[in-house]
Amino acid sequence: MAYVPDNLAMVINPVGGAMPRVFMYFNSAADSDATIVGASWFSDGVTKGLRVGDLVDAINTGTAKYKRYQVASVSGAAATVAAPTAIT
C-alpha cells in the first residue's frame, strides 16, 4: 500500500539535549516491514519533523502488529527508517 501522511504524528518531543523525538504511525494498511523501510517511504517525514535518530512506532490495531523503527537518513522532505538493533 501507500504511506498515509495523516497517520504520522509526533507523540514525544523532549526539551533540549540530544534525546530523540518519538513519532507514531498508524499503519492502517498493514504494510510490511520491507515496505516501511523502503527508501524515502515517509515522503513528507522531514516536513513533519523527522530527524536522523528519531523513533517511529508503527502500529496496526486491526492485526495487533507493532514495530519500532529509527530514522536512518533524510533526503529533501523524505525520511528513511530502519529497524534499530539492540545496544550490546
PDB file of C-alpha atoms in Angstrom:
ATOM      1  CA  MET A   1       0.000   0.000   0.000  1.00  0.00           C
ATOM      2  CA  ALA A   2       0.984   3.621   0.211  1.00  0.00           C
ATOM      3  CA  TYR A   3       2.203   5.815   3.024  1.00  0.00           C
ATOM      4  CA  VAL A   4      -0.641   7.889   4.537  1.00  0.00           C
ATOM      5  CA  PRO A   5       0.729  11.290   5.676  1.00  0.00           C
ATOM      6  CA  ASP A   6      -2.187  11.954   8.052  1.00  0.00           C
ATOM      7  CA  ASN A   7      -1.275   8.792  10.007  1.00  0.00           C
ATOM      8  CA  LEU A   8       2.149  10.095  11.178  1.00  0.00           C
ATOM      9  CA  ALA A   9       2.291  12.278  14.293  1.00  0.00           C
ATOM     10  CA  MET A  10       4.863  13.304  16.877  1.00  0.00           C
ATOM     11  CA  VAL A  11       3.898  11.985  20.318  1.00  0.00           C
ATOM     12  CA  ILE A  12       7.002  12.849  22.404  1.00  0.00           C
ATOM     13  CA  ASN A  13       9.108  15.967  21.925  1.00  0.00           C
ATOM     14  CA  PRO A  14      11.831  16.111  24.623  1.00  0.00           C
ATOM     15  CA  VAL A  15      13.015  19.547  25.668  1.00  0.00           C
ATOM     16  CA  GLY A  16      16.690  20.199  24.910  1.00  0.00           C
ATOM     17  CA  GLY A  17      19.557  17.763  24.677  1.00  0.00           C
ATOM     18  CA  ALA A  18      20.109  15.055  22.133  1.00  0.00           C
ATOM     19  CA  MET A  19      17.090  12.932  23.028  1.00  0.00           C
ATOM     20  CA  PRO A  20      15.230  11.523  20.011  1.00  0.00           C
ATOM     21  CA  ARG A  21      11.677  12.522  19.350  1.00  0.00           C
ATOM     22  CA  VAL A  22       9.081   9.761  19.143  1.00  0.00           C
ATOM     23  CA  PHE A  23       6.511   9.555  16.364  1.00  0.00           C
ATOM     24  CA  MET A  24       3.587   7.193  15.924  1.00  0.00           C
ATOM     25  CA  TYR A  25       2.471   5.884  12.560  1.00  0.00           C
ATOM     26  CA  PHE A  26      -0.898   4.166  12.324  1.00  0.00           C
ATOM     27  CA  ASN A  27      -0.193   1.506   9.707  1.00  0.00           C
ATOM     28  CA  SER A  28      -3.820   1.157   8.613  1.00  0.00           C
ATOM     29  CA  ALA A  29      -2.947  -0.849   5.501  1.00  0.00           C
ATOM     30  CA  ALA A  30      -0.754  -3.318   7.436  1.00  0.00           C
ATOM     31  CA  ASP A  31       2.222  -2.511   5.212  1.00  0.00           C
ATOM     32  CA  SER A  32       5.081  -4.972   5.554  1.00  0.00           C
ATOM     33  CA  ASP A  33       8.403  -4.267   7.211  1.00  0.00           C
ATOM     34  CA  ALA A  34      10.097  -4.382   3.798  1.00  0.00           C
ATOM     35  CA  THR A  35       7.731  -1.679   2.542  1.00  0.00           C
ATOM     36  CA  ILE A  36       8.168   0.644   5.531  1.00  0.00           C
ATOM     37  CA  VAL A  37      11.975   0.533   5.419  1.00  0.00           C
ATOM     38  CA  GLY A  38      11.960   1.350   1.698  1.00  0.00           C
ATOM     39  CA  ALA A  39      13.942   4.418   0.676  1.00  0.00           C
ATOM     40  CA  SER A  40      12.100   7.687   1.353  1.00  0.00           C
ATOM     41  CA  TRP A  41       8.862   5.871   2.261  1.00  0.00           C
ATOM     42  CA  PHE A  42       7.927   8.651   4.711  1.00  0.00           C
ATOM     43  CA  SER A  43       7.759  11.081   1.793  1.00  0.00           C
ATOM     44  CA  ASP A  44       6.979  14.140   3.948  1.00  0.00           C
ATOM     45  CA  GLY A  45       8.791  12.930   7.065  1.00  0.00           C
ATOM     46  CA  VAL A  46      11.202  15.867   7.284  1.00  0.00           C
ATOM     47  CA  THR A  47       8.338  18.294   6.773  1.00  0.00           C
ATOM     48  CA  LYS A  48       6.575  16.617   9.713  1.00  0.00           C
ATOM     49  CA  GLY A  49       9.736  16.935  11.840  1.00  0.00           C
ATOM     50  CA  LEU A  50      11.559  13.617  11.471  1.00  0.00           C
ATOM     51  CA  ARG A  51      15.315  13.825  12.045  1.00  0.00           C
ATOM     52  CA  VAL A  52      18.020  11.160  11.889  1.00  0.00           C
ATOM     53  CA  GLY A  53      17.879   9.204  15.135  1.00  0.00           C
ATOM     54  CA  ASP A  54      14.199   9.843  15.883  1.00  0.00           C
ATOM     55  CA  LEU A  55      11.992   6.841  16.655  1.00  0.00           C
ATOM     56  CA  VAL A  56       8.851   5.829  14.769  1.00  0.00           C
ATOM     57  CA  ASP A  57       6.415   3.347  16.273  1.00  0.00           C
ATOM     58  CA  ALA A  58       4.314   1.715  13.541  1.00  0.00           C
ATOM     59  CA  ILE A  59       1.101   0.236  14.880  1.00  0.00           C
ATOM     60  CA  ASN A  60      -1.721  -1.702  13.250  1.00  0.00           C
ATOM     61  CA  THR A  61      -4.501  -2.316  15.723  1.00  0.00           C
ATOM     62  CA  GLY A  62      -6.502  -4.484  13.320  1.00  0.00           C
ATOM     63  CA  THR A  63      -3.782  -7.145  13.146  1.00  0.00           C
ATOM     64  CA  ALA A  64      -2.214  -6.473  16.570  1.00  0.00           C
ATOM     65  CA  LYS A  65       1.157  -5.674  14.970  1.00  0.00           C
ATOM     66  CA  TYR A  66       3.716  -3.207  16.289  1.00  0.00           C
ATOM     67  CA  LYS A  67       7.301  -2.383  15.365  1.00  0.00           C
ATOM     68  CA  ARG A  68       9.746   0.361  16.313  1.00  0.00           C
ATOM     69  CA  TYR A  69      11.908   1.982  13.655  1.00  0.00           C
ATOM     70  CA  GLN A  70      14.637   4.602  13.783  1.00  0.00           C
ATOM     71  CA  VAL A  71      15.179   7.312  11.183  1.00  0.00           C
ATOM     72  CA  ALA A  72      18.341   6.311   9.323  1.00  0.00           C
ATOM     73  CA  SER A  73      18.505   9.088   6.727  1.00  0.00           C
ATOM     74  CA  VAL A  74      16.718  12.108   5.339  1.00  0.00           C
ATOM     75  CA  SER A  75      16.740  13.488   1.812  1.00  0.00           C
ATOM     76  CA  GLY A  76      14.815  16.595   0.844  1.00  0.00           C
ATOM     77  CA  ALA A  77      11.411  16.271   2.515  1.00  0.00           C
ATOM     78  CA  ALA A  78      11.579  12.456   2.811  1.00  0.00           C
ATOM     79  CA  ALA A  79      12.848  10.192   5.573  1.00  0.00           C
ATOM     80  CA  THR A  80      14.005   6.579   5.504  1.00  0.00           C
ATOM     81  CA  VAL A  81      13.747   4.351   8.565  1.00  0.00           C
ATOM     82  CA  ALA A  82      15.414   1.114   9.626  1.00  0.00           C
ATOM     83  CA  ALA A  83      14.725  -1.365  12.372  1.00  0.00           C
ATOM     84  CA  PRO A  84      17.068  -0.461  15.234  1.00  0.00           C
ATOM     85  CA  THR A  85      19.271  -3.105  16.780  1.00  0.00           C
ATOM     86  CA  ALA A  86      19.822  -3.627  20.487  1.00  0.00           C
ATOM     87  CA  ILE A  87      22.705  -1.943  22.249  1.00  0.00           C
ATOM     88  CA  THR A  88      25.014  -4.694  23.462  1.00  0.00           C
TER      89      THR A  88
END
